[in-house]
């Protein structure tokens, strides 16, 4: 009876969450915080022996919010600031041009996917698409390719790293909630997202190519460069992204068995600068050096915009931590332990995230909510090793890709900036993101059989 009530309570709470966010248009922060309180109060009232008193519920909600902020709050702020500066200074355009030169205009569709892959690491997919869409149009015109193809490839590249690679807030929040090593999460995410981008490019060539949308490009690539003025150098533009990733990765390597960097000063130094907070702060300072002298007066304005843009993500992430803290107090592990088959374990976070994504539209909210629900189950399901935890993060990220449709703001950004009709956007954007997510979970399922 207790197990039945537990599942009914969780399903009802998630259903109410979906309705409140999607239909009633209440902010996810308020919804998740209130539902966390309600779930705790209801369980405590029905099962007094759980000692889940109202005071304990409130304290758990507060500590859950605070714990997740302690873990990743500063990291999210820094990542958002870096993304804002890369966008404002034209560094994102420099990175795109560098990738285009590397790949070549003849492989323009591949170039768009690669641009999205790199840009999506620090920049939100919505903003990244807006920044890079003029390049998409210019390349479509020069290559005589449908804008639908270019837009789909760019969207897929951005979406892959947005859902799978820190320092994007969703993956960072998942890593924090599930206690996954952030450096390992970045490394695995960078690798796992490559097949997603490949699938997106293939989908663009095979499916989106059947939709003819003229480029109607206002600028050529050279005119775009003139519009931005003198762009930052290539290495300089990449450095705010690469430095934190390298430092965090080195810190993870330093913690490997055998102590490859020893246990003395070098180890201490590497683990300090490789701490995500320190690494991302160094990335912020590098990003600030991208701002040209004539634009230095905008430094405070752009940093403030980054802080402001991160506020909603921080609020939602904290509320997700509160919801997760309450779920950890419920006997979920005991109730579910016997029902979960080890062979299909990795599919569970994927399915939960997919349902929430389809219902609510917001990938980040789906990631954070699913991570909170999975946290109490990790030990029961046997996902205790560093790599196993990262695979669960990846599975949730894959689920949050399936699929971008009309209740997702990114769906409308892609459709509007690619001149797609709604039915065309369903075919290109929704179909592509569904195929991407399914491809990744199949890959993860195969990997999970060997760990």
Coordinates of C-alpha atoms in Angstrom, one line a residue:
X1 CA 0.0 0.0 0.0
X2 CA 2.8 2.4 0.9
X3 CA 4.5 1.7 -2.5
X4 CA 1.3 2.4 -4.4
X5 CA 0.7 5.6 -2.5
X6 CA 4.4 6.7 -3.1
X7 CA 4.1 6.2 -6.8
X8 CA 0.7 7.9 -6.9
X9 CA 2.1 10.9 -5.0
X10 CA 5.1 11.3 -7.3
X11 CA 3.1 10.9 -10.5
X12 CA 0.5 13.4 -9.2
X13 CA 3.2 15.9 -8.2
X14 CA 4.9 15.7 -11.6
X15 CA 1.6 15.9 -13.4
X16 CA 0.6 19.0 -11.4
X17 CA 4.1 20.4 -12.2
X18 CA 3.6 19.9 -15.9
X19 CA 0.1 21.5 -15.9
X20 CA 1.1 24.5 -13.8
X21 CA 4.1 25.2 -16.0
X22 CA 2.7 24.4 -19.4
X23 CA -1.0 25.4 -19.0
X24 CA -1.2 27.8 -16.2
X25 CA 2.1 29.5 -17.2
X26 CA 3.4 29.7 -13.6
X27 CA 7.2 30.1 -13.3
X28 CA 9.0 26.7 -12.8
X29 CA 10.8 28.1 -9.6
X30 CA 7.4 28.7 -7.9
X31 CA 5.9 25.5 -9.1
X32 CA 8.8 23.2 -8.0
X33 CA 9.2 24.9 -4.7
X34 CA 5.5 24.7 -3.8
X35 CA 5.2 21.1 -5.0
X36 CA 8.3 20.1 -3.0
X37 CA 6.6 21.5 0.1
X38 CA 3.3 19.8 -0.7
X39 CA 4.9 16.4 -1.3
X40 CA 6.8 16.5 2.0
X41 CA 3.7 17.7 4.0
X42 CA 1.4 15.1 2.4
X43 CA 3.8 12.2 3.1
X44 CA 4.5 13.4 6.6
X45 CA 0.7 13.6 7.3
X46 CA -0.1 10.2 5.9
X47 CA 2.9 8.4 7.4
X48 CA 3.7 10.1 10.8
X49 CA 6.2 7.4 11.6
X50 CA 8.4 8.9 8.9
X51 CA 8.9 11.9 11.2
X52 CA 8.7 14.2 8.2
X53 CA 7.3 17.1 10.2
X54 CA 6.4 20.5 8.7
X55 CA 9.5 22.0 10.1
X56 CA 11.7 19.3 8.7
X57 CA 10.0 19.7 5.3
X58 CA 10.8 23.4 5.2
X59 CA 14.3 22.9 6.4
X60 CA 14.9 20.2 3.7
X61 CA 13.5 22.6 1.0
X62 CA 15.9 25.3 2.2
X63 CA 18.9 23.0 2.5
X64 CA 18.2 21.4 -0.9
X65 CA 18.2 24.8 -2.5
X66 CA 21.4 25.9 -0.7
X67 CA 23.3 22.7 -1.3
X68 CA 22.9 22.8 -5.1
X69 CA 23.8 26.5 -5.1
X70 CA 26.9 25.7 -3.1
X71 CA 27.9 23.1 -5.7
X72 CA 27.2 24.9 -8.9
X73 CA 25.8 28.4 -8.4
X74 CA 29.0 30.3 -9.1
X75 CA 29.8 28.0 -12.0
X76 CA 26.4 28.7 -13.7
X77 CA 26.9 32.5 -13.2
X78 CA 30.4 32.4 -14.7
X79 CA 29.3 30.2 -17.7
X80 CA 26.5 32.6 -18.5
X81 CA 28.8 35.7 -18.3
X82 CA 31.3 34.0 -20.7
X83 CA 28.6 33.2 -23.2
X84 CA 27.2 36.8 -23.1
X85 CA 30.7 38.3 -23.7
X86 CA 31.4 35.8 -26.6
X87 CA 28.2 36.9 -28.2
X88 CA 28.6 40.6 -27.7
X89 CA 32.3 40.9 -28.8
X90 CA 31.8 38.8 -32.0
X91 CA 34.1 36.1 -30.6
X92 CA 31.3 33.6 -31.4
X93 CA 31.5 34.7 -35.1
X94 CA 35.3 34.3 -35.0
X95 CA 34.9 30.7 -33.7
X96 CA 32.4 30.0 -36.5
X97 CA 34.8 31.4 -39.1
X98 CA 37.6 29.3 -37.8
X99 CA 35.6 26.2 -38.1
X100 CA 34.4 27.1 -41.5
X101 CA 38.0 27.5 -42.7
X102 CA 38.9 24.2 -41.2
X103 CA 36.1 22.3 -42.7
X104 CA 35.7 24.3 -45.9
X105 CA 32.8 25.9 -47.7
X106 CA 32.2 22.8 -49.8
X107 CA 31.3 21.0 -46.5
X108 CA 29.1 23.9 -45.4
X109 CA 26.5 21.7 -43.8
X110 CA 29.1 19.9 -41.7
X111 CA 30.6 23.3 -40.9
X112 CA 27.2 24.5 -39.5
X113 CA 26.9 21.4 -37.3
X114 CA 30.5 21.9 -36.0
X115 CA 29.9 25.6 -35.4
X116 CA 26.9 24.7 -33.3
X117 CA 28.8 22.0 -31.4
X118 CA 31.5 24.4 -30.3
X119 CA 29.3 27.5 -29.7
X120 CA 26.7 25.5 -27.7
X121 CA 29.2 24.7 -25.0
X122 CA 29.2 28.2 -23.4
X123 CA 26.3 29.9 -25.2
X124 CA 22.6 28.9 -24.7
X125 CA 21.3 27.2 -27.8
X126 CA 18.6 30.0 -28.3
X127 CA 21.2 32.8 -28.3
X128 CA 23.7 30.8 -30.3
X129 CA 21.2 30.2 -33.1
X130 CA 20.3 33.9 -33.2
X131 CA 24.0 34.9 -33.3
X132 CA 25.0 32.3 -36.0
X133 CA 21.8 32.5 -38.2
X134 CA 23.3 35.2 -40.4
X135 CA 26.2 32.9 -41.2
X136 CA 23.7 30.1 -41.9
X137 CA 22.0 32.3 -44.4
X138 CA 25.2 33.5 -46.0
X139 CA 26.5 29.9 -46.4
X140 CA 23.2 28.7 -47.7
X141 CA 23.3 31.4 -50.4
X142 CA 26.9 30.7 -51.4
X143 CA 26.5 26.9 -51.4
X144 CA 23.1 27.0 -53.1
X145 CA 21.6 24.9 -50.3
X146 CA 18.2 25.2 -48.8
X147 CA 18.1 27.3 -45.6
X148 CA 16.2 24.4 -44.0
X149 CA 19.3 22.2 -44.3
X150 CA 21.6 24.8 -42.8
X151 CA 19.2 25.7 -40.0
X152 CA 18.7 22.1 -39.1
X153 CA 22.4 21.3 -39.0
X154 CA 23.1 24.4 -36.9
X155 CA 20.3 23.7 -34.5
X156 CA 21.4 20.1 -34.0
X157 CA 25.0 21.1 -33.3
X158 CA 23.9 23.7 -30.7
X159 CA 21.4 21.3 -29.1
X160 CA 23.8 18.4 -28.6
X161 CA 26.3 20.3 -26.4
X162 CA 23.5 22.3 -24.8
X163 CA 22.0 19.1 -23.4
X164 CA 25.2 17.1 -22.8
X165 CA 28.2 19.3 -22.0
X166 CA 28.9 21.6 -19.0
X167 CA 29.3 24.5 -18.5
X168 CA 25.8 24.7 -20.0
X169 CA 23.5 25.0 -16.8
X170 CA 21.4 21.9 -17.4
X171 CA 24.4 19.4 -17.5
X172 CA 26.1 21.3 -14.6
X173 CA 23.0 21.0 -12.5
X174 CA 22.6 17.3 -13.2
X175 CA 26.3 16.6 -12.4
X176 CA 25.9 18.5 -9.1
X177 CA 22.6 16.7 -8.1
X178 CA 24.0 13.3 -8.9
X179 CA 27.5 13.9 -7.5
X180 CA 29.0 13.2 -10.9
X181 CA 32.6 14.3 -11.5
X182 CA 32.4 17.5 -13.5
X183 CA 35.6 17.0 -15.4
X184 CA 34.6 13.5 -16.4
X185 CA 31.1 14.8 -17.3
X186 CA 32.7 17.3 -19.7
X187 CA 35.0 14.8 -21.3
X188 CA 32.3 12.2 -21.8
X189 CA 29.8 14.8 -22.9
X190 CA 32.2 16.2 -25.6
X191 CA 32.6 12.6 -27.0
X192 CA 29.0 11.5 -26.7
X193 CA 27.6 14.7 -28.3
X194 CA 29.7 14.0 -31.5
X195 CA 27.4 11.2 -32.7
X196 CA 24.4 13.4 -32.0
X197 CA 25.9 16.1 -34.2
X198 CA 26.7 13.6 -36.9
X199 CA 23.1 12.3 -36.8
X200 CA 21.8 15.9 -37.0
X201 CA 23.9 16.7 -40.1
X202 CA 22.8 13.5 -41.8
X203 CA 19.2 14.3 -41.0
X204 CA 19.6 17.8 -42.4
X205 CA 21.0 16.3 -45.7
X206 CA 18.5 13.5 -46.0
X207 CA 15.3 15.0 -44.7
X208 CA 15.5 18.8 -44.4
X209 CA 17.0 18.9 -48.0
X210 CA 13.5 18.0 -49.3
X211 CA 12.2 21.4 -48.1
X212 CA 13.2 24.3 -50.3
X213 CA 13.7 27.5 -48.4
X214 CA 15.6 30.3 -50.1
X215 CA 18.4 31.8 -48.1
X216 CA 17.5 35.5 -48.7
X217 CA 20.8 36.4 -47.2
X218 CA 21.2 40.1 -46.3
X219 CA 25.0 39.9 -45.9
X220 CA 27.8 37.8 -47.3
X221 CA 30.4 36.4 -44.9
X222 CA 32.8 39.2 -45.7
X223 CA 30.0 41.8 -45.0
X224 CA 29.3 40.1 -41.7
X225 CA 32.9 40.6 -40.7
X226 CA 32.7 44.2 -41.6
X227 CA 29.4 44.6 -39.7
X228 CA 31.1 43.4 -36.5
X229 CA 34.2 45.4 -37.1
X230 CA 37.6 44.0 -36.1
X231 CA 36.9 40.6 -34.6
X232 CA 39.0 39.0 -31.8
X233 CA 41.7 36.5 -32.8
X234 CA 40.8 32.8 -33.1
X235 CA 42.9 31.5 -30.2
X236 CA 41.8 34.4 -28.1
X237 CA 38.1 33.7 -28.9
X238 CA 38.4 30.0 -28.0
X239 CA 40.4 30.5 -24.8
X240 CA 37.5 31.4 -22.4
X241 CA 36.0 28.0 -23.3
X242 CA 39.1 25.9 -23.7
X243 CA 40.9 27.0 -20.5
X244 CA 38.2 26.0 -18.0
X245 CA 37.7 22.7 -19.8
X246 CA 41.4 21.9 -19.8
X247 CA 41.8 22.9 -16.2
X248 CA 38.8 20.9 -15.0
X249 CA 40.0 17.9 -17.0
X250 CA 43.5 18.1 -15.5
X251 CA 42.0 18.2 -12.0
X252 CA 40.0 15.0 -12.7
X253 CA 43.2 13.3 -14.0
X254 CA 45.0 14.4 -10.9
X255 CA 42.5 12.5 -8.8
X256 CA 43.0 9.2 -10.7
X257 CA 44.4 6.2 -8.8
X258 CA 48.1 6.2 -8.8
X259 CA 48.3 10.0 -8.4
X260 CA 49.8 10.9 -11.8
X261 CA 50.7 14.4 -10.6
X262 CA 51.9 13.2 -7.2
X263 CA 50.5 14.4 -3.9
X264 CA 52.6 17.5 -3.3
X265 CA 52.5 21.1 -4.5
X266 CA 51.7 20.3 -8.1
X267 CA 48.7 18.2 -7.1
X268 CA 47.5 20.9 -4.8
X269 CA 47.9 23.6 -7.4
X270 CA 46.2 21.6 -10.2
X271 CA 43.2 20.6 -8.1
X272 CA 42.9 24.3 -7.0
X273 CA 42.9 25.9 -10.4
X274 CA 40.9 22.9 -11.8
X275 CA 38.1 23.4 -9.3
X276 CA 35.1 24.4 -11.5
X277 CA 34.6 27.6 -9.6
X278 CA 38.2 28.8 -10.1
X279 CA 38.4 27.5 -13.7
X280 CA 35.3 29.3 -14.8
X281 CA 36.3 32.5 -13.0
X282 CA 39.6 32.4 -14.9
X283 CA 37.5 31.9 -18.1
X284 CA 35.5 35.0 -17.2
X285 CA 38.6 37.1 -16.9
X286 CA 39.9 35.8 -20.2
X287 CA 36.5 36.6 -21.8
X288 CA 36.7 40.2 -20.5
X289 CA 40.1 40.6 -22.3
X290 CA 38.1 40.0 -25.5
X291 CA 36.3 43.3 -25.1
X292 CA 38.2 45.9 -27.3
X293 CA 39.4 49.2 -25.7
X294 CA 36.6 51.3 -27.4
X295 CA 34.0 49.0 -25.8
X296 CA 35.4 48.7 -22.3
X297 CA 32.7 51.0 -21.1
X298 CA 30.3 48.1 -21.8
X299 CA 32.1 45.6 -19.6
X300 CA 29.9 46.2 -16.5
X301 CA 26.8 46.2 -18.7
X302 CA 27.6 42.9 -20.4
X303 CA 28.7 41.2 -17.2
X304 CA 25.5 42.4 -15.5
X305 CA 23.5 41.0 -18.5
X306 CA 25.1 37.7 -18.0
X307 CA 24.3 37.7 -14.3
X308 CA 20.7 38.8 -15.0
X309 CA 20.3 36.0 -17.7
X310 CA 21.5 33.4 -15.2
X311 CA 19.0 34.4 -12.5
X312 CA 16.1 32.3 -13.9
X313 CA 18.4 29.3 -14.3
X314 CA 19.7 29.6 -10.8
X315 CA 16.2 29.9 -9.4
X316 CA 15.0 26.8 -11.4
X317 CA 18.1 24.9 -10.5
X318 CA 17.7 25.7 -6.8
X319 CA 14.1 24.7 -6.8
X320 CA 15.1 21.4 -8.5
X321 CA 17.5 20.9 -5.6
X322 CA 14.6 21.5 -3.1
X323 CA 12.4 19.0 -4.9
X324 CA 15.2 16.5 -5.0
X325 CA 15.9 16.9 -1.3
X326 CA 12.3 16.1 -0.4
X327 CA 12.3 13.1 -2.7
X328 CA 15.4 11.8 -1.0
X329 CA 13.5 11.7 2.3
X330 CA 10.9 9.4 0.8
X331 CA 11.5 5.6 0.7
X332 CA 11.8 5.6 -3.1
X333 CA 14.9 3.4 -3.2
X334 CA 13.3 0.7 -1.1
X335 CA 10.1 0.8 -3.1
X336 CA 11.7 0.8 -6.5
X337 CA 14.7 -1.4 -5.8
X338 CA 13.0 -4.7 -6.6
X339 CA 11.2 -3.3 -9.6
X340 CA 14.2 -2.1 -11.6
X341 CA 16.0 -4.5 -13.8
X342 CA 19.7 -3.8 -14.1
X343 CA 19.5 -4.4 -17.9
X344 CA 17.2 -1.5 -18.5
X345 CA 18.4 0.8 -15.8
X346 CA 19.9 3.4 -18.1
X347 CA 16.6 3.7 -20.0
X348 CA 14.7 4.9 -16.9
X349 CA 16.2 8.4 -16.6
X350 CA 15.9 8.7 -20.4
X351 CA 12.2 7.9 -20.3
X352 CA 11.5 10.2 -17.4
X353 CA 13.4 13.1 -19.0
X354 CA 11.7 12.5 -22.4
X355 CA 8.2 12.6 -20.8
X356 CA 8.9 15.8 -18.9
X357 CA 10.6 17.4 -22.0
X358 CA 7.6 16.5 -24.2
X359 CA 5.1 17.8 -21.6
X360 CA 6.9 21.0 -20.5
X361 CA 9.1 22.0 -23.4
X362 CA 12.1 23.3 -21.4
X363 CA 15.1 21.0 -21.6
X364 CA 16.8 22.5 -18.6
X365 CA 13.8 22.0 -16.3
X366 CA 13.4 18.4 -17.6
X367 CA 17.1 17.8 -16.8
X368 CA 17.0 19.3 -13.3
X369 CA 13.7 17.6 -12.3
X370 CA 14.8 14.2 -13.6
X371 CA 18.1 14.4 -11.8
X372 CA 16.3 15.2 -8.6
X373 CA 14.1 12.1 -9.0
X374 CA 17.0 9.9 -9.9
X375 CA 19.3 10.9 -7.0
X376 CA 17.7 8.6 -4.4
X377 CA 17.9 5.6 -6.9
X378 CA 21.5 5.8 -7.9
X379 CA 22.8 3.4 -5.3
X380 CA 19.9 1.0 -5.6
X381 CA 20.3 0.8 -9.4
X382 CA 24.1 0.3 -9.0
X383 CA 25.2 3.6 -10.5
X384 CA 27.8 4.4 -7.9
X385 CA 31.1 4.5 -10.0
X386 CA 32.2 7.9 -11.4
X387 CA 31.6 6.7 -15.0
X388 CA 28.2 5.2 -14.2
X389 CA 27.0 8.5 -12.7
X390 CA 28.1 10.4 -15.8
X391 CA 26.2 7.9 -18.0
X392 CA 23.1 8.7 -16.1
X393 CA 23.7 12.4 -16.7
X394 CA 24.1 11.7 -20.4
X395 CA 20.9 9.6 -20.4
X396 CA 18.9 12.4 -18.9
X397 CA 20.5 14.8 -21.4
X398 CA 19.5 12.5 -24.2
X399 CA 15.9 12.3 -22.9
X400 CA 15.7 16.1 -22.7
X401 CA 16.4 16.2 -26.4
X402 CA 13.3 14.2 -27.3
X403 CA 11.8 16.2 -28.8
X404 CA 11.8 20.0 -29.4
X405 CA 8.2 21.0 -30.5
X406 CA 5.7 23.8 -30.1
X407 CA 6.0 24.2 -26.4
X408 CA 9.7 24.7 -26.6
X409 CA 11.0 28.3 -27.1
X410 CA 14.0 26.9 -29.1
X411 CA 11.5 25.4 -31.6
X412 CA 10.2 28.8 -32.5
X413 CA 13.7 30.4 -32.5
X414 CA 14.8 27.8 -35.1
X415 CA 11.7 28.1 -37.2
X416 CA 11.5 31.9 -37.2
X417 CA 15.2 32.5 -38.0
X418 CA 15.2 29.8 -40.7
X419 CA 12.0 31.0 -42.4
X420 CA 10.3 27.6 -41.7
X421 CA 6.5 27.2 -41.6
X422 CA 5.3 25.4 -38.5
X423 CA 4.8 22.1 -40.3
X424 CA 8.3 22.4 -41.8
X425 CA 9.7 23.0 -38.4
X426 CA 8.0 19.9 -37.0
X427 CA 9.6 17.9 -39.8
X428 CA 13.1 19.5 -39.4
X429 CA 13.5 20.5 -35.8
X430 CA 11.2 18.0 -34.0
X431 CA 12.1 15.0 -36.1
X432 CA 15.8 15.8 -35.9
X433 CA 15.9 16.2 -32.1
X434 CA 13.9 13.0 -31.6
X435 CA 16.4 11.1 -33.8
X436 CA 19.3 12.7 -31.9
X437 CA 18.0 11.7 -28.5
X438 CA 17.2 8.1 -29.5
X439 CA 20.6 7.7 -31.1
X440 CA 22.4 8.7 -28.0
X441 CA 20.3 6.5 -25.6
X442 CA 21.0 3.5 -27.9
X443 CA 24.7 4.3 -27.7
X444 CA 24.5 4.7 -23.9
X445 CA 22.6 1.5 -23.5
X446 CA 25.2 -0.5 -25.3
X447 CA 28.0 1.2 -23.2
X448 CA 26.1 0.4 -20.0
X449 CA 26.2 -3.3 -20.8
X450 CA 30.0 -3.3 -20.4
X451 CA 30.4 -1.3 -17.2

